[in-house]
Coordinates of C-alpha atoms in Angstrom, one line a residue:
Chain J
M259 CA -14.5 47.1 29.1
I260 CA -12.3 47.2 25.9
P261 CA -9.4 45.2 27.4
F262 CA -12.0 42.7 28.8
T263 CA -13.5 42.2 25.3
A264 CA -10.2 41.9 23.5
F265 CA -8.5 39.6 26.0
G266 CA -11.6 37.6 26.6
L267 CA -12.0 37.0 22.9
L268 CA -8.4 36.0 22.2
G269 CA -8.1 34.0 25.5
M270 CA -11.2 31.9 24.9
L271 CA -10.3 31.3 21.3
A272 CA -6.9 30.1 22.3
L273 CA -8.6 27.7 24.7
S274 CA -10.1 26.1 21.6
I275 CA -13.7 26.8 22.7
P276 CA -15.9 26.8 19.6
V277 CA -15.9 30.2 18.0
G278 CA -19.6 30.7 18.0
V279 CA -19.8 29.8 21.7
V280 CA -16.9 32.2 22.5
L281 CA -18.8 35.1 20.9
C282 CA -22.0 34.3 22.9
M283 CA -20.1 33.9 26.2
L284 CA -18.3 37.2 25.6
A285 CA -21.7 38.8 25.1
F286 CA -22.9 37.2 28.4
G287 CA -19.8 38.5 30.2
I288 CA -20.2 42.0 29.0
D289 CA -23.9 41.9 29.9
V290 CA -23.2 40.7 33.5
F291 CA -20.2 42.9 34.3
F292 CA -20.7 46.1 32.3
S293 CA -24.3 46.6 31.3
P294 CA -26.6 48.7 33.5
F295 CA -29.6 46.6 32.4
P296 CA -30.0 42.9 31.6
L297 CA -29.6 42.6 27.9
M298 CA -29.7 38.8 27.9
R299 CA -33.4 38.8 28.4
G300 CA -33.5 39.7 24.7
L301 CA -31.3 36.7 23.7
G302 CA -34.2 34.5 22.5
Q303 CA -35.6 37.2 20.3
V304 CA -32.1 38.0 18.9
V305 CA -31.5 34.4 18.0
W306 CA -34.9 34.0 16.5
S307 CA -34.8 37.1 14.4
S308 CA -31.2 36.5 13.2
S309 CA -31.9 33.1 11.9
N310 CA -35.5 33.7 10.6
S311 CA -34.1 35.2 7.5
A312 CA -34.9 34.8 3.8
T313 CA -31.5 36.4 3.1
L314 CA -29.4 33.9 5.1
I315 CA -31.1 30.9 3.6
A316 CA -28.9 31.6 0.6
I317 CA -26.0 30.2 2.7
P318 CA -27.2 26.6 2.9
L319 CA -28.4 26.8 -0.7
F320 CA -25.0 28.0 -2.0
V321 CA -23.3 25.3 0.1
L322 CA -25.6 22.7 -1.3
L323 CA -24.9 23.9 -4.8
G324 CA -21.2 23.4 -4.2
E325 CA -21.7 20.0 -2.6
I326 CA -23.7 18.8 -5.6
L327 CA -21.2 20.2 -8.0
V328 CA -18.1 18.7 -6.5
R329 CA -19.8 15.3 -6.4
S330 CA -21.0 15.6 -10.1
G331 CA -17.6 14.7 -11.5
V332 CA -17.6 17.9 -13.6
A333 CA -14.2 19.0 -12.2
N334 CA -12.2 16.5 -14.3
R335 CA -13.6 17.8 -17.6
T336 CA -13.3 21.4 -16.6
Y337 CA -9.7 21.0 -15.6
A338 CA -8.9 19.2 -18.9
A339 CA -10.6 21.9 -20.9
L340 CA -8.8 24.8 -19.1
D341 CA -5.5 22.9 -19.5
K342 CA -5.9 23.2 -23.2
W343 CA -6.5 27.0 -23.0
V344 CA -3.9 28.2 -20.5
S345 CA -1.1 25.7 -20.2
W346 CA 0.9 27.3 -23.1
L347 CA 1.9 30.0 -20.6
P348 CA 5.2 29.7 -18.8
G349 CA 4.4 27.5 -15.8
G350 CA 2.1 25.3 -17.8
L351 CA -0.4 23.3 -15.9
I352 CA -0.1 25.6 -12.8
H353 CA -2.3 28.1 -14.7
A354 CA -4.9 25.4 -15.2
N355 CA -4.9 24.9 -11.4
I356 CA -5.5 28.6 -10.8
A357 CA -8.2 28.8 -13.5
T358 CA -10.0 25.7 -12.4
S359 CA -10.1 26.6 -8.7
T360 CA -11.2 30.1 -9.6
M361 CA -14.1 29.0 -11.7
F362 CA -15.1 26.3 -9.4
S363 CA -15.0 28.3 -6.2
A364 CA -16.7 31.1 -8.0
T365 CA -19.8 28.9 -8.6
S366 CA -19.7 27.0 -5.4
G367 CA -20.1 28.4 -1.9
S368 CA -17.3 26.5 -0.1
S369 CA -13.7 27.2 -1.0
V370 CA -12.5 24.3 1.1
A371 CA -14.6 21.7 -0.8
T372 CA -13.3 23.3 -4.0
A373 CA -9.6 23.2 -3.1
A374 CA -10.1 19.6 -2.1
T375 CA -11.7 18.7 -5.4
V376 CA -9.2 20.5 -7.6
A377 CA -6.3 19.1 -5.5
T378 CA -7.5 15.5 -6.1
V379 CA -7.9 16.1 -9.8
A380 CA -4.6 18.0 -10.3
M381 CA -2.0 16.5 -8.0
P382 CA -1.7 13.2 -9.9
Q383 CA -0.9 15.2 -13.0
A384 CA 1.9 17.0 -11.3
R385 CA 3.7 13.7 -10.6
E386 CA 3.0 12.3 -14.0
L387 CA 4.3 15.3 -15.9
G388 CA 7.2 16.0 -13.5
Y389 CA 6.2 19.4 -12.1
S390 CA 7.9 20.8 -9.0
E391 CA 5.2 20.5 -6.4
K392 CA 5.8 23.7 -4.5
L393 CA 4.3 26.3 -6.8
F394 CA 1.9 23.7 -8.2
S395 CA 0.2 23.0 -4.8
G396 CA 0.5 26.7 -3.7
A397 CA -1.5 27.7 -6.8
I398 CA -4.4 25.3 -5.8
A399 CA -4.5 26.6 -2.3
A400 CA -4.3 30.2 -3.4
G401 CA -6.7 29.8 -6.3
G402 CA -9.3 28.2 -4.0
T403 CA -9.4 31.3 -1.8
L404 CA -10.8 33.4 -4.7
G405 CA -14.1 31.7 -4.2
I406 CA -15.0 33.9 -1.3
M407 CA -14.4 37.0 -3.4
I408 CA -15.9 36.1 -6.8
P409 CA -19.7 36.0 -6.4
P410 CA -21.5 34.1 -5.2
S411 CA -19.7 34.3 -1.9
I412 CA -21.0 33.0 1.5
N413 CA -18.5 35.3 3.3
L414 CA -20.0 38.3 1.5
I415 CA -23.5 37.3 2.5
V416 CA -22.4 37.1 6.1
Y417 CA -20.7 40.5 5.8
G418 CA -23.7 42.0 4.2
F419 CA -26.0 40.5 6.9
L420 CA -23.9 41.7 9.8
T421 CA -23.2 45.2 8.5
E422 CA -26.6 45.7 6.9
S423 CA -25.2 46.4 3.5
S424 CA -26.7 45.3 0.1
I425 CA -25.6 41.8 -0.8
P426 CA -26.1 42.2 -4.6
Q427 CA -23.9 45.3 -4.4
L428 CA -21.2 43.4 -2.5
F429 CA -21.4 40.6 -5.1
L430 CA -20.8 43.0 -7.9
A431 CA -18.1 44.8 -6.0
G432 CA -16.2 41.5 -5.6
L433 CA -16.2 40.5 -9.3
L434 CA -13.6 42.8 -10.8
P435 CA -11.1 42.5 -7.8
G436 CA -11.6 38.8 -7.9
L437 CA -10.8 38.5 -11.6
L438 CA -7.9 41.0 -11.2
L439 CA -6.5 38.9 -8.4
A440 CA -6.8 35.7 -10.5
G441 CA -4.9 37.6 -13.2
L442 CA -2.2 38.7 -10.8
F443 CA -1.8 35.1 -9.6
M444 CA -1.2 34.0 -13.2
L445 CA 1.1 36.9 -13.9
V446 CA 3.2 36.0 -10.8
T447 CA 3.4 32.4 -11.9
A448 CA 4.4 33.2 -15.4
V449 CA 7.1 35.7 -14.3
L450 CA 8.6 33.2 -11.7
C451 CA 8.6 30.4 -14.3
V452 CA 10.3 32.5 -16.9
I453 CA 13.1 33.4 -14.4
W454 CA 13.4 30.0 -12.8
P455 CA 11.9 27.4 -15.2
S456 CA 12.5 24.6 -12.7
L457 CA 9.7 26.0 -10.5
G458 CA 7.1 25.0 -13.1
G459 CA 7.0 22.2 -15.6
P460 CA 6.5 21.6 -19.4
Q461 CA 4.4 24.1 -21.2
R462 CA 1.7 22.4 -23.3
H463 CA 0.3 23.5 -26.6
A464 CA -3.1 22.4 -27.7
T465 CA -4.3 23.0 -31.2
W466 CA -7.1 25.4 -31.8
A467 CA -9.4 22.6 -32.9
K468 CA -8.9 20.8 -29.6
R469 CA -9.4 24.1 -27.7
L470 CA -12.6 24.8 -29.4
A471 CA -13.8 21.3 -28.9
S472 CA -13.1 21.5 -25.2
L473 CA -15.4 24.5 -24.9
V474 CA -18.3 22.1 -24.6
D475 CA -16.9 21.0 -21.2
L476 CA -16.8 24.5 -19.9
I477 CA -20.5 25.2 -20.7
P478 CA -21.8 23.8 -17.4
I479 CA -19.6 25.9 -15.1
F480 CA -19.9 29.1 -17.3
G481 CA -23.6 28.6 -17.6
L482 CA -24.1 28.2 -13.9
F483 CA -21.9 31.3 -13.2
A484 CA -23.8 33.4 -15.8
A485 CA -27.2 32.3 -14.5
I486 CA -26.3 33.2 -10.9
V487 CA -24.4 36.4 -11.4
G488 CA -26.4 37.6 -14.4
S489 CA -29.7 37.3 -12.7
I490 CA -28.5 39.2 -9.7
Y491 CA -26.9 41.9 -11.8
A492 CA -30.0 42.3 -14.0
G493 CA -32.1 42.6 -10.8
W494 CA -34.3 39.7 -11.8
A495 CA -33.5 37.6 -8.7
T496 CA -32.4 38.1 -5.1
P497 CA -29.3 36.2 -4.1
T498 CA -31.6 33.6 -2.5
E499 CA -33.5 33.1 -5.7
A500 CA -30.3 32.9 -7.7
A501 CA -29.0 30.3 -5.3
T502 CA -32.2 28.3 -5.8
V503 CA -31.8 28.4 -9.6
G504 CA -28.1 27.4 -9.1
V505 CA -29.1 24.3 -7.1
A506 CA -31.5 23.3 -9.9
I507 CA -28.8 23.8 -12.5
A508 CA -26.2 21.9 -10.4
L509 CA -28.7 19.0 -10.1
A510 CA -29.2 19.0 -13.9
I511 CA -25.4 19.0 -14.4
A512 CA -25.0 16.0 -12.0
A513 CA -27.9 14.2 -13.8
H514 CA -26.2 14.8 -17.2
Q515 CA -22.9 13.4 -15.8
K516 CA -24.9 10.4 -14.5
A517 CA -23.7 11.1 -11.0
L518 CA -27.1 11.5 -9.5
S519 CA -28.1 8.9 -6.9
R520 CA -29.9 8.7 -3.6
Q521 CA -26.6 8.2 -1.8
M522 CA -25.1 11.2 -3.6
I523 CA -28.0 13.5 -2.7
A524 CA -28.0 12.3 0.9
D525 CA -24.3 13.1 1.2
A526 CA -24.7 16.5 -0.4
L527 CA -27.6 17.3 2.0
R528 CA -25.5 16.2 5.0
G529 CA -22.6 18.3 3.9
A530 CA -24.8 21.3 3.3
V531 CA -26.5 21.0 6.7
K532 CA -23.3 20.5 8.5
T533 CA -21.4 23.4 6.9
S534 CA -24.2 25.9 7.1
A535 CA -25.0 25.0 10.7
M536 CA -21.4 25.5 11.6
I537 CA -21.4 28.9 9.8
M538 CA -24.7 29.9 11.4
L539 CA -23.6 29.2 15.0
V540 CA -20.7 31.6 14.4
V541 CA -23.0 34.1 12.7
I542 CA -25.5 34.0 15.6
G543 CA -22.7 34.5 18.0
A544 CA -21.6 37.5 16.2
Y545 CA -25.1 38.8 16.0
V546 CA -25.6 38.4 19.8
L547 CA -22.2 40.1 20.4
N548 CA -23.0 42.9 18.0
F549 CA -26.3 43.5 19.8
V550 CA -24.5 43.7 23.2
L551 CA -21.6 45.8 22.0
T552 CA -24.0 48.3 20.5
A553 CA -26.5 48.4 23.3
G554 CA -23.7 48.4 25.9
G555 CA -21.9 51.3 24.3
V556 CA -18.6 49.4 23.6
S557 CA -18.6 50.5 19.9
R558 CA -18.8 54.1 21.0
A559 CA -16.1 53.7 23.7
L560 CA -13.8 52.2 21.1
Q561 CA -14.4 55.1 18.7
N562 CA -13.7 57.6 21.4
M563 CA -10.5 55.7 22.2
L564 CA -9.4 55.8 18.6
N565 CA -10.3 59.5 18.2
G566 CA -8.2 60.1 21.4
L567 CA -5.2 58.5 19.7
G568 CA -5.5 61.2 17.0
F569 CA -4.9 58.8 14.1
G570 CA -6.1 60.0 10.7
P571 CA -8.3 57.8 8.5
M572 CA -5.4 56.4 6.5
A573 CA -3.3 55.5 9.6
T574 CA -6.3 53.8 11.2
L575 CA -7.0 51.9 8.0
L576 CA -3.3 50.7 7.9
V577 CA -3.4 49.7 11.5
I578 CA -6.6 47.6 10.8
V579 CA -5.0 46.0 7.8
L580 CA -1.9 45.1 9.8
M581 CA -4.1 43.6 12.5
Y582 CA -5.9 41.4 10.0
I583 CA -2.6 40.2 8.5
V584 CA -1.3 39.3 12.0
L585 CA -4.5 37.7 13.3
G586 CA -4.8 35.9 10.0
F587 CA -1.8 33.7 10.8
F588 CA -3.7 32.3 13.7
I589 CA -7.5 32.6 13.1
E590 CA -9.5 31.1 10.3
T591 CA -11.4 33.0 7.6
L592 CA -15.0 33.1 8.8
S593 CA -14.1 33.3 12.5
L594 CA -11.8 36.2 11.8
M595 CA -14.4 38.1 9.8
V596 CA -17.2 37.5 12.1
A597 CA -15.4 38.2 15.3
T598 CA -14.0 41.5 14.1
I599 CA -16.9 42.9 12.0
P600 CA -18.9 44.1 15.1
I601 CA -15.8 46.0 16.3
V602 CA -14.0 47.1 13.1
V603 CA -16.8 48.1 10.7
P604 CA -18.3 50.8 12.9
I605 CA -14.8 52.4 13.2
I606 CA -14.3 52.2 9.4
V607 CA -17.7 53.8 8.6
H608 CA -17.1 56.5 11.2
M609 CA -13.8 57.3 9.4
G610 CA -15.7 57.9 6.3
Y611 CA -14.8 54.8 4.3
D612 CA -17.3 53.0 2.1
K613 CA -18.9 49.8 3.7
I614 CA -19.1 47.9 0.4
W615 CA -15.5 48.7 -0.4
F616 CA -14.2 47.7 3.0
G617 CA -16.1 44.4 2.7
I618 CA -14.0 43.6 -0.4
L619 CA -10.8 44.7 1.2
M620 CA -11.6 42.5 4.3
I621 CA -12.2 39.6 2.0
I622 CA -8.7 39.8 0.5
L623 CA -7.3 40.0 4.0
V624 CA -9.2 36.9 5.2
E625 CA -8.3 35.1 1.9
M626 CA -4.7 35.6 3.0
A627 CA -5.6 34.0 6.3
L628 CA -6.6 30.9 4.4
I629 CA -3.1 30.3 3.2
T630 CA -0.9 31.7 5.9
P631 CA 0.5 29.1 8.4
P632 CA 0.2 27.8 11.1
V633 CA -3.6 28.1 10.8
G634 CA -4.5 28.1 7.1
L635 CA -7.2 25.7 6.1
N636 CA -6.5 25.5 2.4
L637 CA -2.9 24.6 3.0
Y638 CA -4.0 21.5 4.9
V639 CA -6.7 20.6 2.4
V640 CA -4.1 20.6 -0.5
Q641 CA -1.6 18.8 1.7
S642 CA -4.2 16.0 2.4
A643 CA -4.3 15.3 -1.3
R644 CA -0.6 14.7 -1.5
R645 CA 0.2 12.6 1.6
G646 CA 3.8 11.8 2.4
R647 CA 5.4 14.9 0.9
P648 CA 6.7 17.7 3.0
F649 CA 4.1 20.2 4.2
A650 CA 6.7 23.0 3.8
D651 CA 6.3 22.7 0.0
V652 CA 2.7 24.0 0.1
M653 CA 3.7 26.8 2.5
L654 CA 6.6 27.9 0.4
G655 CA 4.5 27.6 -2.8
C656 CA 2.0 30.0 -1.4
I657 CA 4.4 32.9 -0.7
P658 CA 4.3 34.3 -4.3
Y659 CA 0.5 34.4 -4.1
V660 CA 0.4 36.0 -0.7
T661 CA 2.7 38.7 -2.2
A662 CA 0.1 39.1 -5.0
M663 CA -2.6 39.5 -2.4
L664 CA -0.7 42.2 -0.6
L665 CA -0.3 44.0 -3.9
M666 CA -4.0 43.7 -4.4
V667 CA -4.7 45.2 -1.0
A668 CA -2.5 48.2 -1.9
L669 CA -4.3 48.6 -5.3
L670 CA -7.7 48.5 -3.7
I671 CA -6.7 51.2 -1.2
L672 CA -5.2 53.4 -3.9
A673 CA -8.0 52.8 -6.4
P674 CA -11.3 52.0 -4.6
Q675 CA -13.0 52.2 -8.0
I676 CA -11.8 48.7 -8.8
A677 CA -14.4 47.5 -6.4
L678 CA -17.0 50.3 -6.6
Y679 CA -17.3 50.7 -10.3
L680 CA -19.6 47.7 -11.1
P681 CA -22.0 48.4 -8.2
S682 CA -22.3 52.0 -9.5
T683 CA -23.5 50.8 -12.9
Q684 CA -26.4 48.8 -11.6
Chain L
M229 CA -22.4 4.9 27.5
T230 CA -20.7 4.5 24.2
S231 CA -23.8 3.0 22.6
L232 CA -25.7 6.1 23.7
I233 CA -23.3 8.4 21.8
I234 CA -23.6 6.1 18.7
L235 CA -27.4 6.4 19.0
L236 CA -27.1 10.2 19.3
R237 CA -25.0 10.3 16.2
K238 CA -27.5 8.2 14.3
V239 CA -30.4 10.4 15.4
N240 CA -28.6 13.5 14.4
D241 CA -27.8 12.0 11.0
R242 CA -31.5 11.4 10.4
V243 CA -32.1 15.0 11.5
A244 CA -29.6 16.3 9.0
I245 CA -31.3 14.4 6.2
G246 CA -34.7 15.6 7.3
V247 CA -33.6 19.2 7.4
G248 CA -31.9 18.8 4.0
L249 CA -35.1 17.5 2.5
V250 CA -37.0 20.5 3.9
L251 CA -34.3 22.7 2.3
L252 CA -34.9 20.9 -1.1
A253 CA -38.6 21.4 -0.7
C254 CA -38.0 25.1 -0.2
V255 CA -35.8 25.1 -3.4
A256 CA -38.7 23.6 -5.3
F257 CA -41.2 26.1 -3.8
T258 CA -39.0 29.0 -4.7
L259 CA -38.5 27.8 -8.2
I260 CA -42.2 27.5 -8.7
E261 CA -42.6 31.1 -7.4
I262 CA -39.9 32.4 -9.8
I263 CA -41.7 30.7 -12.8
A264 CA -45.1 31.9 -11.6
R265 CA -43.8 35.4 -11.3
R266 CA -42.5 35.3 -14.9
L267 CA -46.0 34.3 -16.0
G268 CA -47.5 37.2 -14.1
G269 CA -48.8 35.3 -11.0
S270 CA -47.4 34.7 -7.6
L271 CA -47.9 32.2 -4.8
G272 CA -46.9 34.7 -2.2
G273 CA -45.2 34.1 1.1
V274 CA -42.1 32.5 -0.3
D275 CA -39.8 34.9 1.6
E276 CA -41.6 34.3 4.8
I277 CA -41.5 30.6 4.5
S278 CA -37.9 30.5 3.5
G279 CA -37.1 32.5 6.7
Y280 CA -38.8 29.9 8.8
V281 CA -37.0 27.1 7.0
M282 CA -33.7 28.9 7.7
A283 CA -34.5 29.3 11.4
V284 CA -35.4 25.6 11.6
T285 CA -32.4 24.5 9.5
T286 CA -30.1 26.3 11.8
S287 CA -31.6 25.2 15.1
W288 CA -31.7 21.5 14.2
G289 CA -28.5 21.6 12.0
V290 CA -26.3 22.8 14.9
S291 CA -26.8 19.4 16.7
Y292 CA -25.7 17.5 13.6
A293 CA -22.6 19.8 13.3
L294 CA -22.0 19.1 17.0
T295 CA -21.9 15.3 16.7
E296 CA -19.9 15.6 13.5
Q297 CA -17.4 17.8 15.4
A298 CA -17.8 20.5 12.7
H299 CA -18.1 23.6 14.9
V300 CA -15.0 25.7 14.3
R301 CA -12.4 25.7 17.0
I302 CA -9.0 27.4 17.0
D303 CA -6.7 24.4 17.7
L304 CA -3.4 26.2 17.7
L305 CA -2.7 25.5 21.4
H306 CA -4.8 22.4 21.5
A307 CA -2.8 20.5 18.9
R308 CA 0.4 21.1 20.9
L309 CA -0.7 19.5 24.1
V310 CA -0.4 16.0 25.5
P311 CA -3.5 13.7 25.2
A312 CA -4.7 14.5 28.7
G313 CA -4.4 18.2 28.1
R314 CA -6.2 18.0 24.9
A315 CA -9.0 16.0 26.5
L316 CA -9.3 18.6 29.3
M317 CA -9.6 21.3 26.6
D318 CA -12.2 19.3 24.8
A319 CA -14.2 18.9 28.0
L320 CA -14.0 22.7 28.7
A321 CA -15.1 23.4 25.1
M322 CA -18.0 21.0 25.5
L323 CA -19.1 22.4 28.8
C324 CA -19.0 26.0 27.5
L325 CA -21.0 24.8 24.5
A326 CA -23.6 23.0 26.7
G327 CA -23.9 26.1 28.9
T328 CA -24.5 28.4 25.9
A329 CA -26.9 25.9 24.3
M330 CA -28.9 25.8 27.6
M331 CA -28.9 29.6 27.8
I332 CA -30.3 29.9 24.2
A333 CA -32.9 27.2 24.8
W334 CA -34.0 28.9 28.0
R335 CA -34.3 32.3 26.5
G336 CA -35.7 30.9 23.3
W337 CA -38.5 29.3 25.4
G338 CA -39.4 32.8 26.6
V339 CA -40.0 33.8 22.9
L340 CA -42.2 30.8 22.3
A341 CA -44.1 31.1 25.6
K342 CA -45.0 34.7 24.8
T343 CA -46.2 33.7 21.4
L344 CA -48.3 30.9 22.8
S345 CA -49.9 33.1 25.4
T346 CA -50.7 36.0 23.1
G347 CA -51.5 33.8 20.0
A348 CA -49.4 36.1 17.9
R349 CA -49.5 35.9 14.1
A350 CA -47.0 37.0 11.6
N351 CA -47.5 40.6 10.3
T352 CA -47.8 39.3 6.7
P353 CA -50.5 38.4 4.2
L354 CA -50.1 34.7 5.3
E355 CA -50.8 35.7 8.9
T356 CA -49.0 32.5 10.0
P357 CA -49.7 31.6 13.6
L358 CA -46.1 32.1 14.9
W359 CA -46.2 29.3 17.3
I360 CA -45.9 26.8 14.4
P361 CA -42.5 27.9 13.1
Q362 CA -41.3 28.9 16.6
S363 CA -42.0 25.6 18.3
L364 CA -40.1 23.8 15.6
W365 CA -37.3 26.3 16.0
W366 CA -37.3 26.1 19.7
A367 CA -37.3 22.3 19.8
G368 CA -34.1 22.3 17.7
W369 CA -32.3 24.4 20.2
A370 CA -33.7 22.3 23.1
W371 CA -32.3 19.2 21.3
F372 CA -29.0 21.0 20.8
A373 CA -28.8 21.6 24.6
I374 CA -29.7 17.9 25.3
S375 CA -27.1 16.6 22.8
A376 CA -24.5 18.9 24.3
I377 CA -25.3 17.8 27.9
L378 CA -25.1 14.1 26.9
L379 CA -21.8 14.7 25.2
S380 CA -20.4 16.6 28.2
L381 CA -21.4 13.8 30.5
F382 CA -19.7 11.3 28.2
V383 CA -16.5 13.4 28.0
I384 CA -16.3 13.8 31.8
Y385 CA -16.9 10.1 32.4
K386 CA -14.2 9.1 29.9
I387 CA -11.7 11.6 31.4
V388 CA -12.3 10.3 34.9
R389 CA -11.5 6.8 33.6
G390 CA -8.5 8.1 31.7
R391 CA -9.8 7.1 28.3
Y392 CA -8.5 10.2 26.4
E393 CA -8.7 8.7 23.0
S394 CA -12.4 8.2 23.1
V395 CA -12.8 11.8 24.2
E396 CA -10.8 12.8 21.1
R397 CA -13.1 10.7 18.9
V398 CA -16.3 12.2 20.2
A399 CA -15.3 15.8 21.1
G400 CA -11.9 16.4 19.6
A401 CA -11.1 19.4 17.4
R402 CA -11.4 18.6 13.8
A403 CA -10.5 20.8 10.8
E404 CA -13.7 22.1 9.1
V405 CA -13.9 20.4 5.8

């Protein structure tokens, strides 16, 4: 049964069958071949109860928030303002790339839309100012991945939903590691640019007067972030309610930027429905598979197998981390998370690890999947904003940031408190 | 045949806008509830209604994502094949999707039929008759199955006639953006 599941999963994925469909078909297969009683009679109920959820509606709302925000034209100003604050560091504008993608993806739900927006804003500057494009584009791709860790995060909502853990706690747990990782990205950039100045470009110094004046342009994004995360932290709002408030604020920002039009709202709605339906088909597939794996005893069989191997908790954890790194080359973020959660999380919990902590660890690992070739969505998104230049530039430019992520994985394993401290203060 | 697919896309586009507007209405409703709660009152039932909205958003949204080719596929192998091979993989993907969609629609009907026969109501203060959200929900999955069957027929028809590029345009793997 375990080989059937593993090979069935990888085989069908390789055949390019849609991921959500693969998960459902795997569940049908296990039901037909291995289950003593027909589980699929419950399929309708499973689909109904998994999608009838006041928790999951936060997904389309956060996606909508991001869709409105990227169309509001606020990215240009944010980028210009952050440029004044961070471009004095060795590496110059590259730091502005990291900071802008971090802030933007932190408030919006979709890291892809974010990377696309920041890339369109930033890439022309690279040419104008004569930056080497490798590290420059790598920073946008890597910075964009932070969005799924820094709250609000759609991936954390999905994780919380599938593993029945608290989403507010997950959001809080992601905050410090996310900021730390952003800091590591900037540190790596600065160190590299001190050693090899040709990797970066001119450092830029803005006067304090200009810096302070630019703060006005940061208010929208900071305000949005504070409203969402603050209200969840204080316990005033559920993630869904915070998302609702976020959508309202994003609409206000767009109105203030005079970007609001019927066409713009229609496009934002289309984008939100498309992205969230895509996510939901995968989530429903995982939910159905989860149901069959649990009812069919696969999870237990897997645990017995692992116990039989006699690995300790640390060895098991390292094997799992390695598996994510390898699979991450070939499978995309959400698919990777959702397809493995039903199998991996029960094992991790059984080994005595914390579910919330592992959620954050998993997020870093799937962030890496976003920027590791051949399948790494953010690489392609950044590349599409710089047509005609070699794709290898983006890939090479990401290597330092992948290294920083590996360092972060090690830190998180050695010091789980980085993730668990904030939730414990709530 | 091609005009049928164009029509399907147009219909699903309208569906997406409709679903999006329902989502916006839900945003407004939730905002009013948050403000009312600050003032000490409450409309009640917001959670329940957002749950139904989510179920309907999902079941109708999947068809739009289908015609927009947005459902995630791993195209590692796919991208390396000749056009005929890619078209065959697209056909396989579409047929598997249509099969799964029919399975969900069929089993989903079981849920709705039971609700209709027992007249079940939600176990909440609103006591919503469940057939209302469930029939909207089920209709979305049924439409998903119909859309997938139409697309599968189109893809097979085009493959038989050797028109691989139109298969690619309608059912090819696209990066999720």
